[in-house]
Each structure stands twice: as structure tokens, then as C-alpha cells.
Coordinates of C-alpha atoms and ligand atoms in Angstrom, one line a residue:
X4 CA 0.0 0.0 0.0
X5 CA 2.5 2.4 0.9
X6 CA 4.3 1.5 -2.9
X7 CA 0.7 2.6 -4.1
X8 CA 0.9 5.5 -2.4
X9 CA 3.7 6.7 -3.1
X10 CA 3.8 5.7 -7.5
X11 CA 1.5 8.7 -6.7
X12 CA -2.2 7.5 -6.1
X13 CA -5.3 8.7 -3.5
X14 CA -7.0 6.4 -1.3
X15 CA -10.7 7.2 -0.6
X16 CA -11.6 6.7 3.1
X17 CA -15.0 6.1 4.2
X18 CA -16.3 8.9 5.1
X19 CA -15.7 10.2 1.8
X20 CA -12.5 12.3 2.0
X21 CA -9.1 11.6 0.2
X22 CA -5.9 11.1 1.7
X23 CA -3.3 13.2 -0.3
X24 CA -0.8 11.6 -2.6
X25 CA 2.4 11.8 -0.1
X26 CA 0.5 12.3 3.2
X27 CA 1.9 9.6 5.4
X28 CA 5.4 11.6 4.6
X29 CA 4.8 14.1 7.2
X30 CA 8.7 15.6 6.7
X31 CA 8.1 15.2 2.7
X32 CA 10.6 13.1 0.6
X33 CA 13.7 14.8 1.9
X34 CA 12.5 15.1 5.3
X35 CA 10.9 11.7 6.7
X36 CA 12.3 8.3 7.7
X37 CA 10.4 5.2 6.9
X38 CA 11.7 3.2 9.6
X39 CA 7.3 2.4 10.6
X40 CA 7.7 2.8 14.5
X41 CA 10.3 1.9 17.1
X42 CA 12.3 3.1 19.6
X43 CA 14.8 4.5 16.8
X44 CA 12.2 7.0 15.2
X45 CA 13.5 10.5 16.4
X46 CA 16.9 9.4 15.9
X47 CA 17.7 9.3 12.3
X48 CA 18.9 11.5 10.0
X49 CA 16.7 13.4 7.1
X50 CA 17.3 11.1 3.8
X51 CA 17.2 14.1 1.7
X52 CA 20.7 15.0 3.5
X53 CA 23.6 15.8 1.0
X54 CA 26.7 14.0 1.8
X55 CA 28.7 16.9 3.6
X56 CA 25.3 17.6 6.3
X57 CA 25.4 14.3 6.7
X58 CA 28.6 14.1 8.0
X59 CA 28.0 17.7 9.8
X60 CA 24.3 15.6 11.1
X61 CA 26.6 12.5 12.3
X62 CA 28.9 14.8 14.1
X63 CA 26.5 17.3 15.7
X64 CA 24.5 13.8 17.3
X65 CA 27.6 13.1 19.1
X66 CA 28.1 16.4 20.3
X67 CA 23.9 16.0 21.7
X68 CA 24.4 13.1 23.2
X69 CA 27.5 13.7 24.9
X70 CA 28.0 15.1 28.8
X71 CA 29.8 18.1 29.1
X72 CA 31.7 18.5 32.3
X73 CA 32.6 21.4 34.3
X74 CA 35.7 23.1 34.0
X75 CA 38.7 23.1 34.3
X76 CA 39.4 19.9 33.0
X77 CA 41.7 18.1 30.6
X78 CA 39.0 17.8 27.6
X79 CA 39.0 21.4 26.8
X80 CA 36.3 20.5 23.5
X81 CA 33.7 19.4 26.5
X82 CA 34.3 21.3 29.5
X83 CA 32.3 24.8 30.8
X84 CA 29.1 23.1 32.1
X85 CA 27.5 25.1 34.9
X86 CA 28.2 26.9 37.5
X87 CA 24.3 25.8 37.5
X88 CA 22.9 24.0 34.8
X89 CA 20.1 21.2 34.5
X90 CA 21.3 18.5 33.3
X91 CA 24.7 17.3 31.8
X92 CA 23.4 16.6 27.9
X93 CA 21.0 17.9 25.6
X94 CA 19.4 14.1 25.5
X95 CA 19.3 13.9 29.0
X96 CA 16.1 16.1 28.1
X97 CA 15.4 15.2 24.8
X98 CA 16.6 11.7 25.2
X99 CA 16.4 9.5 21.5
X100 CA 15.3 13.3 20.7
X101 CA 11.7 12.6 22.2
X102 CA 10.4 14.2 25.4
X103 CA 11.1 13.8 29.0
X104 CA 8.1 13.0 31.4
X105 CA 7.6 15.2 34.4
X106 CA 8.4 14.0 37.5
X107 CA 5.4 12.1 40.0
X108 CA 4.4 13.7 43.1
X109 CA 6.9 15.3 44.7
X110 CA 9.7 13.3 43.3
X111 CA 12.7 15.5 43.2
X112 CA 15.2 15.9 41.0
X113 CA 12.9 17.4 37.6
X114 CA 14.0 15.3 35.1
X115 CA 13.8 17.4 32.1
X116 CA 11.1 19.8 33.4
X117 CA 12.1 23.3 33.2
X118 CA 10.9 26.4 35.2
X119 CA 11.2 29.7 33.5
X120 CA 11.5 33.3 36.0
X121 CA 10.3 36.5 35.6
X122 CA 9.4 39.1 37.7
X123 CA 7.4 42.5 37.0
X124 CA 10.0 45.3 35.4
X125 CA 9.2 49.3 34.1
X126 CA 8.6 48.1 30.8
X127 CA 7.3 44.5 30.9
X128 CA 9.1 41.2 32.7
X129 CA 12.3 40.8 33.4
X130 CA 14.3 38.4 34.8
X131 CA 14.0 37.5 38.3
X132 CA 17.2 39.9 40.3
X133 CA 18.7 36.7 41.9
X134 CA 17.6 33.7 40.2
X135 CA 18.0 35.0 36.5
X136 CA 15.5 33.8 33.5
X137 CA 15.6 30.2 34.8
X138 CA 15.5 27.6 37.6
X139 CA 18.5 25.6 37.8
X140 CA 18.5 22.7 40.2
X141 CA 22.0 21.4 39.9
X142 CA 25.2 23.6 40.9
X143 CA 29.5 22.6 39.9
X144 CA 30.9 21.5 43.1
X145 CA 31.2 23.7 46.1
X146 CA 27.9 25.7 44.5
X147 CA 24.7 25.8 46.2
X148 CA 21.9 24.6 43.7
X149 CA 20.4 27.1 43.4
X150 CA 16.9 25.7 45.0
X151 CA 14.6 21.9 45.4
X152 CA 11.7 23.1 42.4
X153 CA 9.0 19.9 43.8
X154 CA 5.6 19.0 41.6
X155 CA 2.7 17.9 43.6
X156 CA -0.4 16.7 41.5
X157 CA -4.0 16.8 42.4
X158 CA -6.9 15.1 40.4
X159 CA -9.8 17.0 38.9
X160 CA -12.5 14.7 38.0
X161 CA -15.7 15.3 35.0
X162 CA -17.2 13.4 32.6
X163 CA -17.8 13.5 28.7
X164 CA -21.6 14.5 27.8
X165 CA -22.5 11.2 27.6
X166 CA -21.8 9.9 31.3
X167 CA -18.1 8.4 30.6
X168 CA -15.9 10.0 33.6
X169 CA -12.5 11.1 33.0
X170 CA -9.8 12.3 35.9
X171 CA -7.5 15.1 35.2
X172 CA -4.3 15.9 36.4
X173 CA -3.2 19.3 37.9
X174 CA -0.1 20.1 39.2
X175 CA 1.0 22.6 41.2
X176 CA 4.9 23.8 41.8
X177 CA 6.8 24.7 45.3
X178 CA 10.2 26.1 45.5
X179 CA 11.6 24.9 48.5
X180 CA 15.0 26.1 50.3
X181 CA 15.6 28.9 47.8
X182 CA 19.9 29.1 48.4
X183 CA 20.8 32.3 47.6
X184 CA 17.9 35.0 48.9
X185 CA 14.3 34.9 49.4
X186 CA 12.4 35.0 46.6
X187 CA 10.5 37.9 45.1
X188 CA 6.9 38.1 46.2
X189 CA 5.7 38.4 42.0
X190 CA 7.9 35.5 40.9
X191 CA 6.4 34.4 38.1
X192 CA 6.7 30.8 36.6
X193 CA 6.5 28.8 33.4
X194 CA 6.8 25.3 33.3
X195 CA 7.9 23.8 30.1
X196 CA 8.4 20.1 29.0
X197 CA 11.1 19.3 26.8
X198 CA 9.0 18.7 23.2
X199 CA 11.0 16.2 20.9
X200 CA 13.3 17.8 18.4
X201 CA 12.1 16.3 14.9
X202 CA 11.7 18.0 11.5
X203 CA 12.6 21.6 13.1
X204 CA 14.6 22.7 9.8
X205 CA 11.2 22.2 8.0
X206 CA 9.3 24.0 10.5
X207 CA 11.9 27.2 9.7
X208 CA 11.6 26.9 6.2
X209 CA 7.5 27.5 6.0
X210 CA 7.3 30.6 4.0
X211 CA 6.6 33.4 6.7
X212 CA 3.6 34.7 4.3
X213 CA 2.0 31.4 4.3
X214 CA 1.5 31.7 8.2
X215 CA 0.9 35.1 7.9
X216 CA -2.2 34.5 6.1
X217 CA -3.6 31.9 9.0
X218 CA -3.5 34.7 11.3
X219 CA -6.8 36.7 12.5
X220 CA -6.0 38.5 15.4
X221 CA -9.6 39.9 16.0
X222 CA -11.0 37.2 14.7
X223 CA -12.4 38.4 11.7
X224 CA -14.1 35.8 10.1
X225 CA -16.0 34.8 13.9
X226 CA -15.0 31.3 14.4
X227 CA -14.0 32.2 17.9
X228 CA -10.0 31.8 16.9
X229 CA -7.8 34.3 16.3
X230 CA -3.8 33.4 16.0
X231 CA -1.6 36.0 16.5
X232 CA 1.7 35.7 15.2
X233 CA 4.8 35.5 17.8
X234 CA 6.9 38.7 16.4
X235 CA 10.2 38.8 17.7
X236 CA 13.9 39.9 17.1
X237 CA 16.0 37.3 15.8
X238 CA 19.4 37.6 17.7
X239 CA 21.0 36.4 14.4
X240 CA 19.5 39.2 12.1
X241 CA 19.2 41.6 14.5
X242 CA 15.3 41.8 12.1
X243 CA 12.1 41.4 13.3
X244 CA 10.6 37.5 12.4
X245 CA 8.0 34.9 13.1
X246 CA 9.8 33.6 16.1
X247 CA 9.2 29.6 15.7
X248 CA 10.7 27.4 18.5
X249 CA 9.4 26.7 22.3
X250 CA 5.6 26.5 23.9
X251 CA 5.4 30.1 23.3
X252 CA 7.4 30.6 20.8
X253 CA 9.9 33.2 22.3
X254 CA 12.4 31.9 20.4
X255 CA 13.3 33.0 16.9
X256 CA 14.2 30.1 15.6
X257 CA 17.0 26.6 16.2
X258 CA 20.1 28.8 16.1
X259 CA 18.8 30.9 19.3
X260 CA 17.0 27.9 20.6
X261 CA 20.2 25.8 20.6
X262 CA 22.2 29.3 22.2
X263 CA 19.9 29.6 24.9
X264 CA 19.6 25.3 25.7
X265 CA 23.7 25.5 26.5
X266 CA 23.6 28.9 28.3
X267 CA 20.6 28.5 30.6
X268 CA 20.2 24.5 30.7
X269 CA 23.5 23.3 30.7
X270 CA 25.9 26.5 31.4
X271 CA 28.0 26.4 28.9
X272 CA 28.4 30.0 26.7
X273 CA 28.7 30.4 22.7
X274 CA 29.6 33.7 20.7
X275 CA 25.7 33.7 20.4
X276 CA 25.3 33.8 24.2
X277 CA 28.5 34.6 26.1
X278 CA 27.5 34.6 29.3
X279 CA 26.6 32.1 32.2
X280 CA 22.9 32.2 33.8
X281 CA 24.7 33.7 37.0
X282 CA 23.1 37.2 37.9
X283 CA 24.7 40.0 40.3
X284 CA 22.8 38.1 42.8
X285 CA 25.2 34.8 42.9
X286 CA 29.0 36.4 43.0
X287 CA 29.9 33.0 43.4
X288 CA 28.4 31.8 40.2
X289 CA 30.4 34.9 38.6
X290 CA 33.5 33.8 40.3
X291 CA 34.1 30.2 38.7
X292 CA 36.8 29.4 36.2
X293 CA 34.6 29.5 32.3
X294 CA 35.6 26.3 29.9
X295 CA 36.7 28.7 27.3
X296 CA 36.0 31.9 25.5
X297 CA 33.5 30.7 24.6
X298 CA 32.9 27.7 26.2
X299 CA 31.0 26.2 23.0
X300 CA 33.5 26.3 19.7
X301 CA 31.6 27.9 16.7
X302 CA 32.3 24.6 15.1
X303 CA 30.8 22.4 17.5
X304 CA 27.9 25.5 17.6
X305 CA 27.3 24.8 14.2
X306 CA 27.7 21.2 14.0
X307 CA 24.6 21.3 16.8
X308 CA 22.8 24.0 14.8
X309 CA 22.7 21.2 11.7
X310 CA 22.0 18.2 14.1
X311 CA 18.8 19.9 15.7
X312 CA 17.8 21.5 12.4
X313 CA 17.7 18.0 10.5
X314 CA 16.0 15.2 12.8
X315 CA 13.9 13.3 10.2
X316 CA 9.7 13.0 10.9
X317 CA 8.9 9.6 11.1
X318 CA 6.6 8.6 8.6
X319 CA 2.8 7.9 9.5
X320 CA 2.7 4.2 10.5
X321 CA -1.4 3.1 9.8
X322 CA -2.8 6.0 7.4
X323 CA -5.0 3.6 5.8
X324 CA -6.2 2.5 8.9
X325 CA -10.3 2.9 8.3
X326 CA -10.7 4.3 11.7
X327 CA -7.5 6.1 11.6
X328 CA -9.4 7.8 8.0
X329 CA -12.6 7.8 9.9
X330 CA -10.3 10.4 13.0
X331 CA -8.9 12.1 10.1
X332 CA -12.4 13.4 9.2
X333 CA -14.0 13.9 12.5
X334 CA -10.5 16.3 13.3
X335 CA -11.3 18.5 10.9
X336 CA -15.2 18.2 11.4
X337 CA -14.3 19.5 15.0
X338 CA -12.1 22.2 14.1
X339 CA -8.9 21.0 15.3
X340 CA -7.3 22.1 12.3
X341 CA -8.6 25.8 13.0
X342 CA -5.3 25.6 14.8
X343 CA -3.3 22.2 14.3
X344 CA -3.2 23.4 10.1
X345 CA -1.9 19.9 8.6
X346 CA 0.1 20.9 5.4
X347 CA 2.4 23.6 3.7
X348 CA 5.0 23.5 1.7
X349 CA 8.5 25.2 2.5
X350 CA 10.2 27.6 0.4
X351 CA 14.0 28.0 -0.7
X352 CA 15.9 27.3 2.6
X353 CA 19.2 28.9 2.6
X354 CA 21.1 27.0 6.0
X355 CA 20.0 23.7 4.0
X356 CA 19.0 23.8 0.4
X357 CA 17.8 19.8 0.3
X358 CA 15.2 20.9 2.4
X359 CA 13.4 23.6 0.1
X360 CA 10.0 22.4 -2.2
X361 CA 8.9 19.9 0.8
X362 CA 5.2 19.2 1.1
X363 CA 5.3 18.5 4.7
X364 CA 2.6 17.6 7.4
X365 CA 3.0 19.2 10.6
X366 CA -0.2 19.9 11.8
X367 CA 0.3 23.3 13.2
X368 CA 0.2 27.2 12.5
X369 CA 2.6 28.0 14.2
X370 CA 0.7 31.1 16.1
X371 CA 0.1 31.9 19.5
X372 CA -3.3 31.3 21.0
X373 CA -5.3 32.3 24.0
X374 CA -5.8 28.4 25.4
X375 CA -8.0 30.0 28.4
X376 CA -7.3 30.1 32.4
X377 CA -6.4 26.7 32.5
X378 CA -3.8 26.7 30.9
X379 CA -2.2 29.9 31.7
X380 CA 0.9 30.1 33.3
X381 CA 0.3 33.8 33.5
X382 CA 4.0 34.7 32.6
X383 CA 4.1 37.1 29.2
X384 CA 7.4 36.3 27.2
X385 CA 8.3 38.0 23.9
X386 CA 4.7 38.7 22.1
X387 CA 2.7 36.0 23.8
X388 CA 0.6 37.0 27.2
X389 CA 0.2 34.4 29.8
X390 CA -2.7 32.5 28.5
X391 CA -1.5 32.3 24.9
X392 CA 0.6 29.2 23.7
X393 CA 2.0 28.4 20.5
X394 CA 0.3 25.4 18.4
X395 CA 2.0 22.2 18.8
X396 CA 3.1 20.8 16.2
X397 CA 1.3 17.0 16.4
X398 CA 4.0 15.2 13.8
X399 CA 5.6 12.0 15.6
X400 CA 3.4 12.7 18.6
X401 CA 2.0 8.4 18.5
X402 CA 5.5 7.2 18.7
X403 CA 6.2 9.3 22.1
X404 CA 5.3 5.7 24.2
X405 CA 7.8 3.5 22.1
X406 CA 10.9 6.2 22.2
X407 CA 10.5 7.9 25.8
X408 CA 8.3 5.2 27.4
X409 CA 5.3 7.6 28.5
X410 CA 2.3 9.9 26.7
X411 CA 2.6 13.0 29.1
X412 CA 1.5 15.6 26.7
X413 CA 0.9 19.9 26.9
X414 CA 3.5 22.0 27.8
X415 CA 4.1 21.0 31.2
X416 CA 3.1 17.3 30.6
X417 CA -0.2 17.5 32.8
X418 CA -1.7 15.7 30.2
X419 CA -2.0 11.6 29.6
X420 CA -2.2 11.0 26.3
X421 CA -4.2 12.4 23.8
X422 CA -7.8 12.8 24.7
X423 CA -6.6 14.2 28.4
X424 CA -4.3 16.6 26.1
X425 CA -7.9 17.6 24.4
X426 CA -9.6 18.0 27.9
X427 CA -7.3 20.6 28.6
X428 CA -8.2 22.9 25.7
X429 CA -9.8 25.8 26.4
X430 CA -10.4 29.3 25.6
X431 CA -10.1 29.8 21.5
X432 CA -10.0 25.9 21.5
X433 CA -13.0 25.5 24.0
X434 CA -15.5 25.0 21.0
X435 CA -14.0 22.2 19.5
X436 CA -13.4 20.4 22.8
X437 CA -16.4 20.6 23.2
X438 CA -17.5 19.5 19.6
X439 CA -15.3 16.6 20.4
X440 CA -16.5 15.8 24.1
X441 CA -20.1 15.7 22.6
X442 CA -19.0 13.0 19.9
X443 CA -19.8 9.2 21.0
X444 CA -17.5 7.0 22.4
X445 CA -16.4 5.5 18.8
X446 CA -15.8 8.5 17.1
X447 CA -13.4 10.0 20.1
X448 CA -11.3 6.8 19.3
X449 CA -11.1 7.5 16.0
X450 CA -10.1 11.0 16.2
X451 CA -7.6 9.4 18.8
X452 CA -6.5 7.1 16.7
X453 CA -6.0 9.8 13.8
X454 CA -3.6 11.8 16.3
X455 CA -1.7 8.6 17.4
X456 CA -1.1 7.6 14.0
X457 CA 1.0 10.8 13.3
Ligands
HEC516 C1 17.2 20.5 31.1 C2 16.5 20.0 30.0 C3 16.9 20.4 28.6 C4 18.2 20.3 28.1 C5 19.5 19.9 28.7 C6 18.1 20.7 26.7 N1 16.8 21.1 26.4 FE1 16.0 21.6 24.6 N2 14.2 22.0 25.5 C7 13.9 21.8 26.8 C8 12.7 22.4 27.1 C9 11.9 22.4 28.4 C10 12.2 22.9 25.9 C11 10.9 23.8 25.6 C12 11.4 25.2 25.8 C13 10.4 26.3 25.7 O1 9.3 26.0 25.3 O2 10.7 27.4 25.9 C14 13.2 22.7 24.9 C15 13.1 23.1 23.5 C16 14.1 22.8 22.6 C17 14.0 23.2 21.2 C18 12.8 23.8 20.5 C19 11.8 22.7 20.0 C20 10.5 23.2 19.6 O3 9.7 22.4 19.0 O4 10.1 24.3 19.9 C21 15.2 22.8 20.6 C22 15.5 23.0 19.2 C23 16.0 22.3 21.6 N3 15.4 22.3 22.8 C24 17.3 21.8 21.4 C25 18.2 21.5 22.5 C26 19.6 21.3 22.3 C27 20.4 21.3 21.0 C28 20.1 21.0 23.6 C29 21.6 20.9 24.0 C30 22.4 21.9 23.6 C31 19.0 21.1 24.5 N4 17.9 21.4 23.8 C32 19.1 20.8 25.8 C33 14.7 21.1 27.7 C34 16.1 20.9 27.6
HEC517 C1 -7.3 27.4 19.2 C2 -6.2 26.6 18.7 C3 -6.3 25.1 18.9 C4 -7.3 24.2 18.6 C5 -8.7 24.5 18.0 C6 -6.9 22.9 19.0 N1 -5.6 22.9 19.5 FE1 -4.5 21.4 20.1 N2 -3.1 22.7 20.8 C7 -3.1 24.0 20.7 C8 -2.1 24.6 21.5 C9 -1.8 26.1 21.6 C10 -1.4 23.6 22.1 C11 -0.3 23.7 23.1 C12 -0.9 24.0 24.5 C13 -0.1 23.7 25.7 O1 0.8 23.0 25.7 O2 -0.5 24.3 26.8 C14 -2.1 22.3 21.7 C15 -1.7 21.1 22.0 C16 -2.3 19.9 21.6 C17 -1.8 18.6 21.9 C18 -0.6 18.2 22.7 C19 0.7 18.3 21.9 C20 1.9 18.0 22.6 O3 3.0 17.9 21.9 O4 2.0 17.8 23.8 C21 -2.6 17.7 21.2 C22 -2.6 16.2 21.2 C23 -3.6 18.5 20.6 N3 -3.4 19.8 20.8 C24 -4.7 18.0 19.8 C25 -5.8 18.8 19.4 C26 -7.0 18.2 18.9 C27 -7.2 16.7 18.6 C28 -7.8 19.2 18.7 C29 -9.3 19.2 18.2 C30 -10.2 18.5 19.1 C31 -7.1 20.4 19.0 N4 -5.9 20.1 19.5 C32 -7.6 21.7 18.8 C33 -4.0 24.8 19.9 C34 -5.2 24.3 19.5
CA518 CA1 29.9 27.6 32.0
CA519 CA1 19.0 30.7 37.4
CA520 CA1 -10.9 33.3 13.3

């Protein structure tokens, strides 16, 4: 079926609707691996690859998986980490490139959780005076971590419309043992799961004035969503862009996203961002040796850049699936795609050229929406207030349980799997959770089992 597919023929589902000629592609030709599930699906590189980012893909892996240590030590091309960091590797997060879970009640240390700071300034938030833009819980030796961040959870229980009960989760965060100075009474937090880091280059290379168009701030046409786009500087350019990475997107793109992962997660500078997360607060973060100036060559920078930029999408494993045809209707009959916008295709892509002309699969418009109280972590960064989120991006979400052993979803994993991820929608999304709560219990599994099928 899939050779049918792909000599370049349509398959009619049931309920009457076609599945596009190269849909169960979701990175396109160039950008999706046909390894059909496993453990290995976040891993490989995009096939489209010429031979020389291949090598630069192979390299930049190494330089993911590996643990930095803190300096000074005798492997100057891996030293730097901290004085407080989070964790020792970019997979420690992303491990196999997927997602961390969040941790269970009160177990301590976050594995992969992260919890942003800001407090109140003139002009908008600004870092926290002592603790900086993030939380880290780890410190180099002789360091005081800089606090114990603890989750506790608490159930919320409802049912669907026609009498089946669900339980939700909600969580709630403590900072116990703050090290370094009380903290400020209007600390404001974000928690943000590490999402997995697949088909990101393709992502960049959507034509700006495609996503443009999906946006409707005041909701012009009156189907309760409006998408704004995430504006932003782009600490490369120095110009104003569609800023395209993280929950909110506040961050312009992979070359600032990988900057600020090293800097604020792990410690370790670049020319990008040449400075520690220590503030004036913590002299004795300022006061340890660096790993370098910077810590982070502009080689191994770059090879890290390529890496995060070319993670293949793993193709779609049961597309013609009947029910999984059936879910592909009912999404789009609930309005899902008013946000989660399946298809575009990217435009000439300078950083890598074999990923230009893809017709790729995402599922997302890459705007920020208001997702209601809920949801709300009530902590504006760059152009998004604190209810609005960026659109996930649903491609390779179904193979989350076979690469990271889990289905915690949403942006601080509150969610179990799909149809608790749903549950959670509100405010511009609260009409079509509700259009989907009100289906019957068949049709939920179907639109399920479309989502777990990408
Ligand atoms: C301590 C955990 C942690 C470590 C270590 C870490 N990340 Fe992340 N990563 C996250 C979290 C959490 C997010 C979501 C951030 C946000 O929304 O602002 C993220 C987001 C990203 C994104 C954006 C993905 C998207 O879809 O928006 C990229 C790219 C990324 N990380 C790459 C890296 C690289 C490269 C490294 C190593 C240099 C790294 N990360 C290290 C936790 C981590
Ligand atoms: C108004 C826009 C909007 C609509 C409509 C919408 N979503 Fe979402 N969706 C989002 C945003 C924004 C997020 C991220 C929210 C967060 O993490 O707090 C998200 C997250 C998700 C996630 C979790 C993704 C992850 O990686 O953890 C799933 C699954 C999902 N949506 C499925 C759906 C389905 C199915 C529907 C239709 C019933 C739907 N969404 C309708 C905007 C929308
Ligand atoms: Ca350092
Ligand atoms: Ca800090
Ligand atoms: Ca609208």
C-alpha cells in the first residue's frame, strides 16, 4: 500500500474524504524516515541529506548526546558546564530526541522539566534579580543549587456528555529552600516540558507569508480563533521575524534555541550567548573558572545547529487505517485544524537547500493562541501573554510511548495521552473540545487514533 501511495495514487476513506498523494510523509521526501515505529524514530537523519550535512548531522549527534563536564578539565572541547545548569546533555532532556516526562508527586530531582522566572520590570518582565531567566537545580561542586523546584499533582475529575468519567491531572509547583535570597513576592513561573526535536529545519523553512495569512487577530471571520503571530527579534538578524521554537514561541528560531539550551540549561556559553545564567545576585556563580571563550567552539555550535535543524519526521505508521481515515475526518469536522493546520509546503531554505520544495505535514500554524485560564501560566514572554501558547506541532506525537516510554503531553506534561491533552483545551479551543466531548465514544477513538497515528 504504501508503494501505491507513493507511484502517486489517492486512497478514498469512508467517510468520503481523500488522503493526499504523499501524506503519510509528514517531513516530505527529503524530510521523513520510513523506519514504521520503534524506539529509533527520532533518531535518524533526514534522507534528503547531501553527503557533507550528513557528516556535519553524524557529528552534531555526538556532540547531543555527549555530557559536558565542568571546567577546568583536561578535555577542553567538553568542558564549561554550569556553575548551574540542569542537566549534563541535551538528550538527558530530549533523550532519543523525544520528550522527558515530568516528575510524579513530589519526586525530586525534575528530570527534564524546566521552570522559567520572571518578575514584573518598568517596561514588561524581566528576569528574576537573583535567580535570572531560569531555575537551575543542579550547581558545579562547592555551588549551592540554586533551590529543590517539587511538583505535587491533584486530580480534577468530569465526565464526557455522555456519562463516561475522565480524571484530570493538575499540578502545582513549590520552590523549596531557595539558596541564595528569598524570593521575590511576584515570581512568576513557566513550566515547560522538553517537546522532541524532529523535522525543526522544515518548520523554519515554511514561508513566513504562508503563516501570515492563517493569522486573524480579532477574529475576523467569527469562528471564535484568532492566532496571532509570535513577532520577535532574531538575535542572528538583528530583524524582526516569526519567532518559531518553544511552547510560546519566544524563540526566533533553532540557532537561538540551541544558544539559549547551552547557556541557561547546561551552562556552557557560545559567541551567540556569552554569558553564564549567574546574575549580580550569585557572585559566586560569577566567580568560577569558564571552559573557554566561549565555552561552545563555533564549530561544534554549528555542528549542533545542523543536528537539531535535520532530525527526520517519522513517517505515519497506519494512514490507511479505516478508523484512523474515519479520525482524520472527525479532526477537521471538529475544528482542530482551525489551529493544528496539517500541510504547507516550505520555500527555498538557505542553511539547508535539500530541504526547500517539501510538502510536509506538521499539523500546526505556528501562532500563538489564547488556550484559556487553564492553561495559563500567566507569565508574558516575547509577544505571547500568559494564556496564549503556540500550536504544537502534532507530527511523531504516536511514537512518544515507544521512544520515551510515556504519553505525558501539553507544555508542562499535565496531560496523559491524547484525549486528556484535548480535555485541557480551552479558551479559543474550547468550542472544539467541546465538539469533540459531545461526539460518541467510537468517534473520540477514531479522532484518537488519527492523532496517534502521526
Ligand atoms: C534540562 C532539560 C533540557 C536540556 C538539557 C536541553 N533542552 Fe532543549 N528543550 C527543553 C525544554 C523544556 C524545551 C521547551 C522550551 C520552551 O518552550 O521554551 C526545549 C526546547 C528545545 C527546542 C525547541 C523545540 C520546539 O519544538 O520548539 C530545541 C531545538 C532544543 N530544545 C534543542 C536543544 C539542544 C540542541 C540542547 C543541547 C544543547 C538542548 N535542547 C538541551 C529542555 C532541555
Ligand atoms: C485554538 C487553537 C487550537 C485548537 C482549535 C486545537 N488545538 Fe491542540 N493545541 C493548541 C495549542 C496552543 C497547544 C499547546 C498548548 C499547551 O501545551 O499548553 C495544543 C496542544 C495539543 C496537543 C498536545 C501536543 C503535545 O505535543 O503535547 C494535542 C494532542 C492537541 N493539541 C490536539 C488537538 C486536537 C485533537 C484538537 C481538536 C479536538 C485540537 N488540538 C484543537 C491549539 C489548538
Ligand atoms: Ca559555563
Ligand atoms: Ca538561574
Ligand atoms: Ca478566526
Amino acid at each position: 500500500m504504501i508503494l501505491l501511495l507513493s507511484l502517486g495514487c489517492r486512497v478514498d476513506d469512508p467517510m468520503g474524504s481523500v488522503l493526499i498523494d504523499g501524506e503519510w510523509l509528514p517531513g516530505g521526501e527529503a524530510g521523513t524516515n520510513t523506519l514504521l515505529g520503534g524506539s529509533n524514530s527520532f533518531i535518524m537523519p533526514m534522507p534528503g541529506l547531501s553527503a557533507a550535512h550528513e557528516q556535519q548531522f553524524y557529528s552534531g549527534n555526538s556532540y547531543f548526546n555527549q555530557s559536558w563536564v565542568e571546567a577546568p578539565a583536561s578535555t577542553d572541547a567538553r568542558d564549561g558546564l554550569g556553575p548551574f545548569f540542569n542537566a549534563r546533555s541535551c538528550s538527558t532532556c530530549h533523550f532519543k530526541d523525544g520528550r522527558a516526562a515530568p516528575t510524579d508527586d513530589s519526586v525530586v530531582p525534575f528530570s527534564g522539566l524546566l521552570l522559567r522566572l520572571s518578575v514584573s520590570g518598568p517596561d514588561g518582565p524581566v528576569p528574576d534579580p537573583i535567580y535570572g531567566g531560569q531555575l537551575q537545580d543542579i550547581a558545579s561542586p562547592g555551588l549551592t543549587p540554586e533551590l529543590t523546584p517539587r511538583v505535587t499533582w491533584q486530580e480534577r475529575t468530569g465526565s464526557y456528555p455522555d456519562g463516561t468519567p475522565y480524571a484530570l491531572l493538575v499540578p502545582a509547583y513549590h520552590l523549596d529552600a531557595p539558596a541564595h535570597g528569598p524570593l521575590s513576592t511576584d515570581l512568576m513561573i513557566s513550566p515547560r516540558l522538553p517537546p522532541q526535536v524532529i523535522g525543526l529545519g522544515l518548520l523554519e523553512a515554511i514561508p513566513a507569508s504562508d503563516l501570515a495569512a492563517l493569522a486573524d487577530p480579532d477574529d475576523a471571520d467569527g469562528d471564535g480563533i484568532s492566532g496571532r503571530i509570535p513577532w520577535g527579534v532574531d538575535p542572528v538578524s538583528g530583524e524582526v521575524v516569526h519567532r518559531r521554537m518553544g511552547w510560546k514561541a519566544d524563540s526566533a528560531g533553532v540557532v537561538a534555541q540551541v544558544a539559549g539550551a547551552l547557556a541557561a540549561d547546561m551552562g556552557l556559553t557560545s559567541t551567540l550567548r556569552p554569558l553564564d545564567d549567574c546574575t549580580s545576585g550569585q557572585p559566586e556563580c560569577l566567580a568560577e573558572p569558564a571552559g573557554g571563550e566561549p565555552e561552545v567552539s563555533d564549530t561544534i555550535f554549528e555542528r549542533l545547529v545542523t543536528y537539531t535543524r535535520s532530525v527526520a519526521v517519522p513517517a505515519r505508521r497506519n494512514w490507511d487505517d479505516p478508523d484512523v481515515l474515519a479520525g482524520r475526518s472527525l479532526f477537521s469536522e471538529v475544528q482542530c485544524d482551525g489551529c493544528h493546520v496539517a500541510d504547507f509546503t516550505t520555500s527555498a531554505f538557505a542553511p539547508l537547500p535539500e530541504l526547500s520544495d517539501q510538502h510536509i505535514w506538521p499539523y500546526s500554524d505556528l501562532l500563538l493562541h489564547d488556550m484559556g485560564p487553564d492553561l495559563a501560566d500567566d507569565r508574558p514572554v516575547g509577544a505571547a501573554s500568559g494564556r496564549e501558547w503556540r500550536t504544537r506541532p502534532l507530527w511523531g506525537i504516536g511514537l512518544l510511548e515507544v521512544v520515551n516510554g510515556h504519553t505525558r503531553l501539553m507544555h508542562d506534561g499535565r496531560a496523559d495521552g491524547v484525549a486528556e491533552a484535548i480535555l485541557w483545551h480551552g479558551g479559543e479551543a474550547a468550542a472544539s473540545r467541546d465538539r469533540f466531548m459531545a461526539l460518541s465514544a467510537g468517534e473520540r477513538a477514531q479522532l484518537v487514533a488519527f492523532v496517534e497515528d502521526l
